[in-house]
PDB file of N, CA and C in Angstrom:
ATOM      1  N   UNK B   1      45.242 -35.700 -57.075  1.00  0.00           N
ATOM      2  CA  UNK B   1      45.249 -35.026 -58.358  1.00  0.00           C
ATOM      3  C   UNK B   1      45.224 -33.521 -58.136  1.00  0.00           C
ATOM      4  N   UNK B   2      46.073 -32.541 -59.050  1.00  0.00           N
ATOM      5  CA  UNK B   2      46.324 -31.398 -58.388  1.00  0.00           C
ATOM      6  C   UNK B   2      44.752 -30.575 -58.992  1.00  0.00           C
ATOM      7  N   UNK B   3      44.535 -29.295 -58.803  1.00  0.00           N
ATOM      8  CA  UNK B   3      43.504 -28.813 -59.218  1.00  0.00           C
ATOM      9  C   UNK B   3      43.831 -27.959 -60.232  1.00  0.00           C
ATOM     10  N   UNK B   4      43.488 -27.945 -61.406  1.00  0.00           N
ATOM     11  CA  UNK B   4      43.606 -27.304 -62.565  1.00  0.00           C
ATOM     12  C   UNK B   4      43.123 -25.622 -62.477  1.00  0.00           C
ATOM     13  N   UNK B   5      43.587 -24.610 -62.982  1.00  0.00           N
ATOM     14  CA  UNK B   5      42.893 -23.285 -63.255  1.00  0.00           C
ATOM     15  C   UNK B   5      41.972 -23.338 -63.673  1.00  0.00           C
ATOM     16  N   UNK B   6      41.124 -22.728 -63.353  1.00  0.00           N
ATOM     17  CA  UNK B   6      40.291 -22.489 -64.100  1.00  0.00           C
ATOM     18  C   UNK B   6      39.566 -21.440 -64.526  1.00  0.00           C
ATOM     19  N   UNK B   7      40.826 -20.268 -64.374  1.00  0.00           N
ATOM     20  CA  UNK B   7      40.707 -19.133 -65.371  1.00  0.00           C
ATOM     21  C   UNK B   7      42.331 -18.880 -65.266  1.00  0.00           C
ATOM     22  N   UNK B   8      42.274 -17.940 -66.396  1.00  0.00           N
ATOM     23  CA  UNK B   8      44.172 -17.765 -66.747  1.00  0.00           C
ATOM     24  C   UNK B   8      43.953 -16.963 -68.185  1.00  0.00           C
ATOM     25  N   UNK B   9      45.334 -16.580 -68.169  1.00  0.00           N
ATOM     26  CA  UNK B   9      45.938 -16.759 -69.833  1.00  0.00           C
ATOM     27  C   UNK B   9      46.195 -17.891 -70.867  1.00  0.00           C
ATOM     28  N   UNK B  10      46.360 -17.961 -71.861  1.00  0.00           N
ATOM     29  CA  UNK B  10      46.692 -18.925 -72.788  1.00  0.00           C
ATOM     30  C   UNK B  10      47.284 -17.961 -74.066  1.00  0.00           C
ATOM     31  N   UNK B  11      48.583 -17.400 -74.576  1.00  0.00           N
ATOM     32  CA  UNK B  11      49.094 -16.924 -75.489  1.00  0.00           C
ATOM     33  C   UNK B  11      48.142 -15.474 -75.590  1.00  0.00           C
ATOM     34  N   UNK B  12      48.169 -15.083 -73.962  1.00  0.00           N
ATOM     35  CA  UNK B  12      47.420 -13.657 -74.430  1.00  0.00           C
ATOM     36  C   UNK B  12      46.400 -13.652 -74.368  1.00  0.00           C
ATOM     37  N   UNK B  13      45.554 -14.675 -74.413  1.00  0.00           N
ATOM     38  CA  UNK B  13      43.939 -14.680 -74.487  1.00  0.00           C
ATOM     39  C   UNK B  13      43.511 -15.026 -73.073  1.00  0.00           C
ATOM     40  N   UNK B  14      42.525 -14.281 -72.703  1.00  0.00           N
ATOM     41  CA  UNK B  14      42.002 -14.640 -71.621  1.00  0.00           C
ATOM     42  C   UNK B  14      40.990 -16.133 -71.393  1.00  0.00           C
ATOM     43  N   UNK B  15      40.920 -16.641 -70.574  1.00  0.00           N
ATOM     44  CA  UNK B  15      39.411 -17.781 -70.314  1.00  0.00           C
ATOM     45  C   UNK B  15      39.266 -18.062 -68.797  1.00  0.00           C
ATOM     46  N   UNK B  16      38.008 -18.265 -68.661  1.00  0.00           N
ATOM     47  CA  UNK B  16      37.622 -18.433 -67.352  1.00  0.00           C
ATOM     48  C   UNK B  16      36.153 -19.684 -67.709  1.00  0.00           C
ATOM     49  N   UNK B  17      36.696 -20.733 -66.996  1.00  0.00           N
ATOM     50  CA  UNK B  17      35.844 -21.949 -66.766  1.00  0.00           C
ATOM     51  C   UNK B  17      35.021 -21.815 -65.543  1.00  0.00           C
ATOM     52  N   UNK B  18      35.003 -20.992 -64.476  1.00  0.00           N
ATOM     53  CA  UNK B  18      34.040 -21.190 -63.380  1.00  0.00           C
ATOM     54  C   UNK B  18      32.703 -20.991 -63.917  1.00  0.00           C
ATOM     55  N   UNK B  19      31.707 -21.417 -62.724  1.00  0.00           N
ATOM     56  CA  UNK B  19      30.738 -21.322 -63.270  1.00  0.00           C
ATOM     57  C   UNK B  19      30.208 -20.193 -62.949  1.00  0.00           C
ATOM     58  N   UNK B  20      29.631 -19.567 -63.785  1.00  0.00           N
ATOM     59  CA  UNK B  20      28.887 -18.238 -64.083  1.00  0.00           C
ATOM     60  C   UNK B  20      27.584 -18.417 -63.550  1.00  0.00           C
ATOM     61  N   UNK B  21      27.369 -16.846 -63.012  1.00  0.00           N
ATOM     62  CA  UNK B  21      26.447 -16.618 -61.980  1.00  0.00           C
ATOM     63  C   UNK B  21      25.757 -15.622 -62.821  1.00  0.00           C
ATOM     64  N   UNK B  22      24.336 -15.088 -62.190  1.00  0.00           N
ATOM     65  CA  UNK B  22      23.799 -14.357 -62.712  1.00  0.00           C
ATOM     66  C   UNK B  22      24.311 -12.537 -62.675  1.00  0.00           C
ATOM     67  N   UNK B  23      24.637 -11.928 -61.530  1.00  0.00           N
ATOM     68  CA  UNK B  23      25.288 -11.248 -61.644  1.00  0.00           C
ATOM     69  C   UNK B  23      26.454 -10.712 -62.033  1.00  0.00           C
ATOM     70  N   UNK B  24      27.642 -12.278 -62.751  1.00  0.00           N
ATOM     71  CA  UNK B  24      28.747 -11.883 -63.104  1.00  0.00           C
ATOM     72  C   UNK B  24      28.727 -11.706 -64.458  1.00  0.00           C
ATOM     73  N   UNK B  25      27.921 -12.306 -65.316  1.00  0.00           N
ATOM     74  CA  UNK B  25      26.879 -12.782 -66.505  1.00  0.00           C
ATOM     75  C   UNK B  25      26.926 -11.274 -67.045  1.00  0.00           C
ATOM     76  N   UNK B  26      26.021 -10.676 -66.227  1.00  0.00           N
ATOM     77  CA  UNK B  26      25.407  -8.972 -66.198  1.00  0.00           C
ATOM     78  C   UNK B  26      26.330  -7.911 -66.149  1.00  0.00           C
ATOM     79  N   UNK B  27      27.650  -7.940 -65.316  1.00  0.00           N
ATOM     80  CA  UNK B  27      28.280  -7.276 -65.143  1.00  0.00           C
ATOM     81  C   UNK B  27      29.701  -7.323 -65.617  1.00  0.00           C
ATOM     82  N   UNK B  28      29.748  -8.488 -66.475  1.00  0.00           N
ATOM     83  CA  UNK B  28      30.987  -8.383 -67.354  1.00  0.00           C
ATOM     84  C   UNK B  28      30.102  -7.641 -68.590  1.00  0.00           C
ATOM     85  N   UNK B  29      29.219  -6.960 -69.087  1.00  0.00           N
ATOM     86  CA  UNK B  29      28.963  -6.765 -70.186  1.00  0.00           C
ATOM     87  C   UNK B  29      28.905  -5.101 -70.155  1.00  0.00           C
ATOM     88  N   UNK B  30      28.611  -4.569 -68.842  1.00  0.00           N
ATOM     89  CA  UNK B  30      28.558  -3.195 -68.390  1.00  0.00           C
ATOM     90  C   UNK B  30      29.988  -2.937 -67.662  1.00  0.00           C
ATOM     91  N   UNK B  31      30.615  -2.398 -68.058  1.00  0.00           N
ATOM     92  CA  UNK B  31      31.755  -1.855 -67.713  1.00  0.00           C
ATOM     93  C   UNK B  31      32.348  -0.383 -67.745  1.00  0.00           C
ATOM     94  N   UNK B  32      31.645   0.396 -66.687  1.00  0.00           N
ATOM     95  CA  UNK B  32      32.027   1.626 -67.170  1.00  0.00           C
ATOM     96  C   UNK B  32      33.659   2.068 -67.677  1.00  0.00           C
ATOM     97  N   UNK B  33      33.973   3.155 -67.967  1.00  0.00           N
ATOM     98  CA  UNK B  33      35.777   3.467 -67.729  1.00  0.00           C
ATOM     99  C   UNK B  33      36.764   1.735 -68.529  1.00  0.00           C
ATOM    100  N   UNK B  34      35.689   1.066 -68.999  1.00  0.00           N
ATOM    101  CA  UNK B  34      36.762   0.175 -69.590  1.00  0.00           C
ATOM    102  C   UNK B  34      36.676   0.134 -70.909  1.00  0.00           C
ATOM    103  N   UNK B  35      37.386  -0.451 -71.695  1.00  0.00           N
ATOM    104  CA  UNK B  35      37.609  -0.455 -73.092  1.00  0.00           C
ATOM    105  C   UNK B  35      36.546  -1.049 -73.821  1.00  0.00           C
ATOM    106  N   UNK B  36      36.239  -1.115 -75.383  1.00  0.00           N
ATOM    107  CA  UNK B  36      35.333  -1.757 -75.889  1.00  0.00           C
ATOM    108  C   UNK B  36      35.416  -2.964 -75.766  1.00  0.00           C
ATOM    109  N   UNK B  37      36.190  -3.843 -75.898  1.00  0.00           N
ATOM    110  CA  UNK B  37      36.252  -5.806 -75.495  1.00  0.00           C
ATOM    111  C   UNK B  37      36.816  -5.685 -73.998  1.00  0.00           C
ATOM    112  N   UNK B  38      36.075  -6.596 -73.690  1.00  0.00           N
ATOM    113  CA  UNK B  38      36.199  -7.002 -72.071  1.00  0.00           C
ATOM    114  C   UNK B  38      36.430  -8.483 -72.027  1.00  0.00           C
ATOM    115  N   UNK B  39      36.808  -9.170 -71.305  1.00  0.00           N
ATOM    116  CA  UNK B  39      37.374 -10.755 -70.889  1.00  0.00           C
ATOM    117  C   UNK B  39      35.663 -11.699 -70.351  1.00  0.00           C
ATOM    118  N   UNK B  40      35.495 -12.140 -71.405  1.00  0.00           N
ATOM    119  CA  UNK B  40      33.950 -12.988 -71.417  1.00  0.00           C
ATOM    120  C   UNK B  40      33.681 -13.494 -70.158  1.00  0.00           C
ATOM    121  N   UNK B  41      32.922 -13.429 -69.323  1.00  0.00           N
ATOM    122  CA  UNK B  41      32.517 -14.070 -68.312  1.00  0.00           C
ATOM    123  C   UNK B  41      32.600 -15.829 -68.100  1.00  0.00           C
ATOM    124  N   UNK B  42      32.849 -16.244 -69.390  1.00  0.00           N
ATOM    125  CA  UNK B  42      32.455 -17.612 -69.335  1.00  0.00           C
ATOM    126  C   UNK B  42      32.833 -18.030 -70.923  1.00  0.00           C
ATOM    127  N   UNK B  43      34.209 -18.734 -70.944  1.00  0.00           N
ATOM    128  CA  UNK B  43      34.813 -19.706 -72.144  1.00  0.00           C
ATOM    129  C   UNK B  43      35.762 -18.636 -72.261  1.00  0.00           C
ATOM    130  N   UNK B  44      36.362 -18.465 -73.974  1.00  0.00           N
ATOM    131  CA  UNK B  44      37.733 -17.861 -74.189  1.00  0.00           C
ATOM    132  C   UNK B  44      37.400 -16.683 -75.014  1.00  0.00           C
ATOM    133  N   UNK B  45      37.931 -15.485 -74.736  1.00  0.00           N
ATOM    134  CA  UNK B  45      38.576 -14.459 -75.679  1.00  0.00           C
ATOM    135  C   UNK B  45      37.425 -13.298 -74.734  1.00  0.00           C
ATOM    136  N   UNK B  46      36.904 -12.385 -75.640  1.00  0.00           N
ATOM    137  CA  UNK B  46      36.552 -11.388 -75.332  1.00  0.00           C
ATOM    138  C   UNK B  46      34.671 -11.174 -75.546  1.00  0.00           C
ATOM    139  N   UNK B  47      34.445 -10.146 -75.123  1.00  0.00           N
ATOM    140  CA  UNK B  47      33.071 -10.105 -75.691  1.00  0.00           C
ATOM    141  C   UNK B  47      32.801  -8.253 -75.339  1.00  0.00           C
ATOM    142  N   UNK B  48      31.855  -7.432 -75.667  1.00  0.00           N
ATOM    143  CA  UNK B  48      31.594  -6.611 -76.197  1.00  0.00           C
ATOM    144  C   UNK B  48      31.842  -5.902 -74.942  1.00  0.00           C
ATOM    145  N   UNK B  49      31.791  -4.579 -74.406  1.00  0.00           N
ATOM    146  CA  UNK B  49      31.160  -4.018 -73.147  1.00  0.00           C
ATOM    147  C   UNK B  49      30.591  -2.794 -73.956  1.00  0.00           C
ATOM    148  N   UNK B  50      29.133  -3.099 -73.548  1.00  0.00           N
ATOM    149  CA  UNK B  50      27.889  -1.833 -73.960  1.00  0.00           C
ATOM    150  C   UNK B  50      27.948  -0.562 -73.035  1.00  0.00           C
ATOM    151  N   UNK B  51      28.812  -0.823 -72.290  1.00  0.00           N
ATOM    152  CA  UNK B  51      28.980   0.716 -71.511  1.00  0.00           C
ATOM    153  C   UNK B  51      30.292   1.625 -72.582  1.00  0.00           C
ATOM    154  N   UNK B  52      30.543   1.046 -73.241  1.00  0.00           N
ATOM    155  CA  UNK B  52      31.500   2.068 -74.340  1.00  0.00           C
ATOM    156  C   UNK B  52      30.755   2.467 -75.907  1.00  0.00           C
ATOM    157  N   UNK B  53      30.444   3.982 -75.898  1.00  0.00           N
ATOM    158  CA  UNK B  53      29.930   4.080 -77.208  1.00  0.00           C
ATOM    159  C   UNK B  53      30.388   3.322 -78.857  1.00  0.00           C
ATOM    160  N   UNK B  54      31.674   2.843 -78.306  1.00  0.00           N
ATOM    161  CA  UNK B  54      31.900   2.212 -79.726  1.00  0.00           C
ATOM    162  C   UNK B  54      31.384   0.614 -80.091  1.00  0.00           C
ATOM    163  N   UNK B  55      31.029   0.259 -78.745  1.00  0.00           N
ATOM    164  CA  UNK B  55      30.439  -1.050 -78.871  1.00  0.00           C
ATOM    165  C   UNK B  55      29.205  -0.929 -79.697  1.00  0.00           C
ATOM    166  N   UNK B  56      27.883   0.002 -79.267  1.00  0.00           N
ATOM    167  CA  UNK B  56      26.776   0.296 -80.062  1.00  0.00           C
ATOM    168  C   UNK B  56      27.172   0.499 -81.213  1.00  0.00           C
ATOM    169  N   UNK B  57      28.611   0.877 -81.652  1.00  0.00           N
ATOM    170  CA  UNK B  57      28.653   1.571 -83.400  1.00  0.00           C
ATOM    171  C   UNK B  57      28.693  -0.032 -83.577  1.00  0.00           C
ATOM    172  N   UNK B  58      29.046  -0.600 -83.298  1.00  0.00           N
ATOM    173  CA  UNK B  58      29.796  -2.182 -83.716  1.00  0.00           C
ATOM    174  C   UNK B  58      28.600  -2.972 -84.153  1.00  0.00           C
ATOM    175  N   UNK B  59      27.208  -3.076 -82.454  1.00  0.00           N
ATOM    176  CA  UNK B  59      26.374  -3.262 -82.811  1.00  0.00           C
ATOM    177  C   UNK B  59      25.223  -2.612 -84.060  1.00  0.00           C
ATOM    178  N   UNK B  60      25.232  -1.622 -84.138  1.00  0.00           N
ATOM    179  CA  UNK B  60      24.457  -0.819 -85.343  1.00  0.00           C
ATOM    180  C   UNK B  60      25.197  -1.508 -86.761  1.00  0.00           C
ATOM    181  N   UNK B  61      26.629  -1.254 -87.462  1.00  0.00           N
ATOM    182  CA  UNK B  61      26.859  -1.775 -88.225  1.00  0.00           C
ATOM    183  C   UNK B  61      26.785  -3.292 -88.587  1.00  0.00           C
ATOM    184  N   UNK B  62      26.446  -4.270 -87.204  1.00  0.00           N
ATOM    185  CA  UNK B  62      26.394  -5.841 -87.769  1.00  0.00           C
ATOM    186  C   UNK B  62      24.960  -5.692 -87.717  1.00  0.00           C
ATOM    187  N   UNK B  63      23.916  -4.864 -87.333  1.00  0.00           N
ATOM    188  CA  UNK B  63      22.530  -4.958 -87.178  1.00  0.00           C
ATOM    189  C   UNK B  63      22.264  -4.884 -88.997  1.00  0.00           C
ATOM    190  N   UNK B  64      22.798  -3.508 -89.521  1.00  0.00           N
ATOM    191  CA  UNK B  64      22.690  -3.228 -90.931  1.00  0.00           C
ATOM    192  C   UNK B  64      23.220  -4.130 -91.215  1.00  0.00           C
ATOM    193  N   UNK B  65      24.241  -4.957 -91.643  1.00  0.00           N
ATOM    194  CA  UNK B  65      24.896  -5.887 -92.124  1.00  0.00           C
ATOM    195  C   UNK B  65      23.693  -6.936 -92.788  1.00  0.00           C
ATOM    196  N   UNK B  66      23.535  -7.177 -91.334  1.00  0.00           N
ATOM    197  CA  UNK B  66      22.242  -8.133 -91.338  1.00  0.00           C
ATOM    198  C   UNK B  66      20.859  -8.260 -92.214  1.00  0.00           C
ATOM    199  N   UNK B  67      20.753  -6.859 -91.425  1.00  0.00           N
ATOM    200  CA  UNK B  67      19.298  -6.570 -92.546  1.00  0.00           C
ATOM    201  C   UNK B  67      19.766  -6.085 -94.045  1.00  0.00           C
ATOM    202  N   UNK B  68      20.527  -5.975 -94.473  1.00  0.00           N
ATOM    203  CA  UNK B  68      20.905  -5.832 -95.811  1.00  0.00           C
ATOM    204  C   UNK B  68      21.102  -7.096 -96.579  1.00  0.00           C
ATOM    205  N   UNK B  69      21.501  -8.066 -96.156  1.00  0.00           N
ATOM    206  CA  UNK B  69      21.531  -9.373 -96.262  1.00  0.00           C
ATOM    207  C   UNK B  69      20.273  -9.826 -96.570  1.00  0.00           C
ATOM    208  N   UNK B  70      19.309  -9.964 -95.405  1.00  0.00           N
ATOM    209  CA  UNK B  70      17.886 -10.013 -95.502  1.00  0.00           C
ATOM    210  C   UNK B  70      17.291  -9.833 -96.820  1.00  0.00           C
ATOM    211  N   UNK B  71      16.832  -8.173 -97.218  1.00  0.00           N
ATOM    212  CA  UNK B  71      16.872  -7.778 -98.155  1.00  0.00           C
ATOM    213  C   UNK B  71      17.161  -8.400 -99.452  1.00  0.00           C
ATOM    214  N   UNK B  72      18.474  -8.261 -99.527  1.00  0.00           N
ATOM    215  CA  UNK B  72      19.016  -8.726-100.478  1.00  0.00           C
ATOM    216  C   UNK B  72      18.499 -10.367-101.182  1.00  0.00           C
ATOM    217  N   UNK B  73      18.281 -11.269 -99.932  1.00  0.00           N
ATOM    218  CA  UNK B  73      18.157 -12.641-100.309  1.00  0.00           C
ATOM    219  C   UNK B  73      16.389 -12.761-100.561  1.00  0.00           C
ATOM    220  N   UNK B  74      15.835 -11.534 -99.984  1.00  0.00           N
ATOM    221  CA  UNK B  74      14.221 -11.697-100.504  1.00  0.00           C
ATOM    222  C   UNK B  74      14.133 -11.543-102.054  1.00  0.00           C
ATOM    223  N   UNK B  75      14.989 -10.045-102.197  1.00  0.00           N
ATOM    224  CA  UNK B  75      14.697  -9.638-103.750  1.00  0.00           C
ATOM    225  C   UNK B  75      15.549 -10.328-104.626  1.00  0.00           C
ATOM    226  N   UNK B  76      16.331 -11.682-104.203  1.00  0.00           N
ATOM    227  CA  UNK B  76      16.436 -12.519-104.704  1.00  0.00           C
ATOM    228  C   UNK B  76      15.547 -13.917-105.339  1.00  0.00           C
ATOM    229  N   UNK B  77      14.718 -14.035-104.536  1.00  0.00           N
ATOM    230  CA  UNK B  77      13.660 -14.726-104.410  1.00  0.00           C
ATOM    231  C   UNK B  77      12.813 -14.102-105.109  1.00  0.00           C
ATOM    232  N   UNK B  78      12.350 -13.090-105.018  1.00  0.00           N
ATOM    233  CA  UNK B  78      11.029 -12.157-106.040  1.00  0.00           C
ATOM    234  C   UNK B  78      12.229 -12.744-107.611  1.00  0.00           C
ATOM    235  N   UNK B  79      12.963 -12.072-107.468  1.00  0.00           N
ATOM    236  CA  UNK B  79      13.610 -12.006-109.196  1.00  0.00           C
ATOM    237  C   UNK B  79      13.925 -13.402-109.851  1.00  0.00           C
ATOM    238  N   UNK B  80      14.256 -14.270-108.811  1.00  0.00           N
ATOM    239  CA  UNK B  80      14.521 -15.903-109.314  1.00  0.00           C
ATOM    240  C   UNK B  80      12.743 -16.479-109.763  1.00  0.00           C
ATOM    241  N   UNK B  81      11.972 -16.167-109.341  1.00  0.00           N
ATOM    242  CA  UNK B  81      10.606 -16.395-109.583  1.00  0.00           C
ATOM    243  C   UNK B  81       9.903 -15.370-111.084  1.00  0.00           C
ATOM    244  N   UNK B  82      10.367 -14.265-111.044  1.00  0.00           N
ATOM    245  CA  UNK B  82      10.610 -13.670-112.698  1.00  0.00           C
ATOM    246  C   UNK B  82      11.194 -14.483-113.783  1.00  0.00           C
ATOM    247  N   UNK B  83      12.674 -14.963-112.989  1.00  0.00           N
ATOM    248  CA  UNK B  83      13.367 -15.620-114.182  1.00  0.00           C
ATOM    249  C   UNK B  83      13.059 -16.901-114.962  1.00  0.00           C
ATOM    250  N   UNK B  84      11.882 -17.257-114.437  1.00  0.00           N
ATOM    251  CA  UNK B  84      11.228 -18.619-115.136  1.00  0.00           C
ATOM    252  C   UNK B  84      11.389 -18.277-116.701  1.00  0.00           C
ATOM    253  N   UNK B  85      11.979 -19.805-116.807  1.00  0.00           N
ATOM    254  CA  UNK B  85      11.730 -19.925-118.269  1.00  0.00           C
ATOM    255  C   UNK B  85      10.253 -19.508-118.787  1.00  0.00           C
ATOM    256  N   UNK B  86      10.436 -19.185-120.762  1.00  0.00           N
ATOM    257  CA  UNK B  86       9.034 -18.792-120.842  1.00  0.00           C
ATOM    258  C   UNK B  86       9.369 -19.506-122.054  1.00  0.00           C
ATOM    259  N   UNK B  87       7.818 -20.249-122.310  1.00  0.00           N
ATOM    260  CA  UNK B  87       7.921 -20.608-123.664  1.00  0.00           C
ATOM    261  C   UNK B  87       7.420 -19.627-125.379  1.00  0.00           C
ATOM    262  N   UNK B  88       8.452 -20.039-126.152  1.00  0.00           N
ATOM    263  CA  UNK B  88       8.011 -19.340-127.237  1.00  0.00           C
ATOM    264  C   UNK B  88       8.051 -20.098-128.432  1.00  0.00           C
ATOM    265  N   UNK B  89       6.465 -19.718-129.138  1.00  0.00           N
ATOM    266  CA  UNK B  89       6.249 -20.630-130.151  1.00  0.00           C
ATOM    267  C   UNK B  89       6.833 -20.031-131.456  1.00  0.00           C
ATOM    268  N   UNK B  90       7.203 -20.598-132.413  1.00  0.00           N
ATOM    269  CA  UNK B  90       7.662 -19.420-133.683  1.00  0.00           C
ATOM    270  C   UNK B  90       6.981 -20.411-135.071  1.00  0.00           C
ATOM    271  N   UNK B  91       6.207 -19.686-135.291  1.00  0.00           N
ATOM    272  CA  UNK B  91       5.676 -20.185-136.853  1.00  0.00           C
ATOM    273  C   UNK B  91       6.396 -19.965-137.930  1.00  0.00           C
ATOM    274  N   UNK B  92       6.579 -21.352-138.190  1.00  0.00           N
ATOM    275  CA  UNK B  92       7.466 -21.241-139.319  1.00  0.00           C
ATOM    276  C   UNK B  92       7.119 -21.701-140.710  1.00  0.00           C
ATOM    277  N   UNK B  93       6.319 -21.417-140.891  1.00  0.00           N
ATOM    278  CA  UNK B  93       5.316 -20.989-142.161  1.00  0.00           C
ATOM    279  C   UNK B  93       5.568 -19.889-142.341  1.00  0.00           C
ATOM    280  N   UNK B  94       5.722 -19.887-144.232  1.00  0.00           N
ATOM    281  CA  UNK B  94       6.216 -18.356-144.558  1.00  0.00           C
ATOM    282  C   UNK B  94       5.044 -18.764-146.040  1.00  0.00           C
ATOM    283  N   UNK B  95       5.200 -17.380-146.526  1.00  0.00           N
ATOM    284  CA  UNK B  95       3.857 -17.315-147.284  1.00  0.00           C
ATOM    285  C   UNK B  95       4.440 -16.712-148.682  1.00  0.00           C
ATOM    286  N   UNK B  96       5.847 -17.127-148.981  1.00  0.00           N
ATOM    287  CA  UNK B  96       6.434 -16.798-150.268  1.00  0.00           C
ATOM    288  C   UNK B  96       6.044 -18.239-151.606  1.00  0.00           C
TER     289      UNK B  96
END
């Protein structure tokens, strides 16, 4: 049986099936002089490299993302707990 790749292209996309080590793990993510997406250490497509300042913008905006979300679904919770029904009695006795 012949031996399959097990890293390559596929329509442009990178993947690599070997098995991942601790240092390759570490050092696909630091990449000086390289671009913001780098070729994932392990399965298909890309993943971040934190040695490029635009990666941190990337991370900062999904961090806010996040916590705005957060937020949002608490003071949802406070205001859905306001919105309880309330009962109201109305006397309807009139004195004509």
């Amino acid at each position: 049986m012949a031996d399959k790749p097990t890293s390559g292209e596929i329509f442009g996309v990178p993947y690599n099936f070997e098995r991942p080590s601790f240092g390759r793990m570490l050092s696909s993510h630091w990449k000086p002089g390289e671009g913001m997406l780098v070729e994932k250490p392990f399965g298909i497509g890309y993943t971040l490299n934190l040695a490029n300042w635009r990666s941190w913008i990337v991370v900062a905006v999904a961090g806010a993302l996040l916590w705005q979300q957060q937020q949002s679904e608490s003071k949802g919770a406070d205001e859905a707990a306001a919105d309880e029904p309330v009962e109201v009695i109305v006397d309807d006795e009139s004195d004509d």
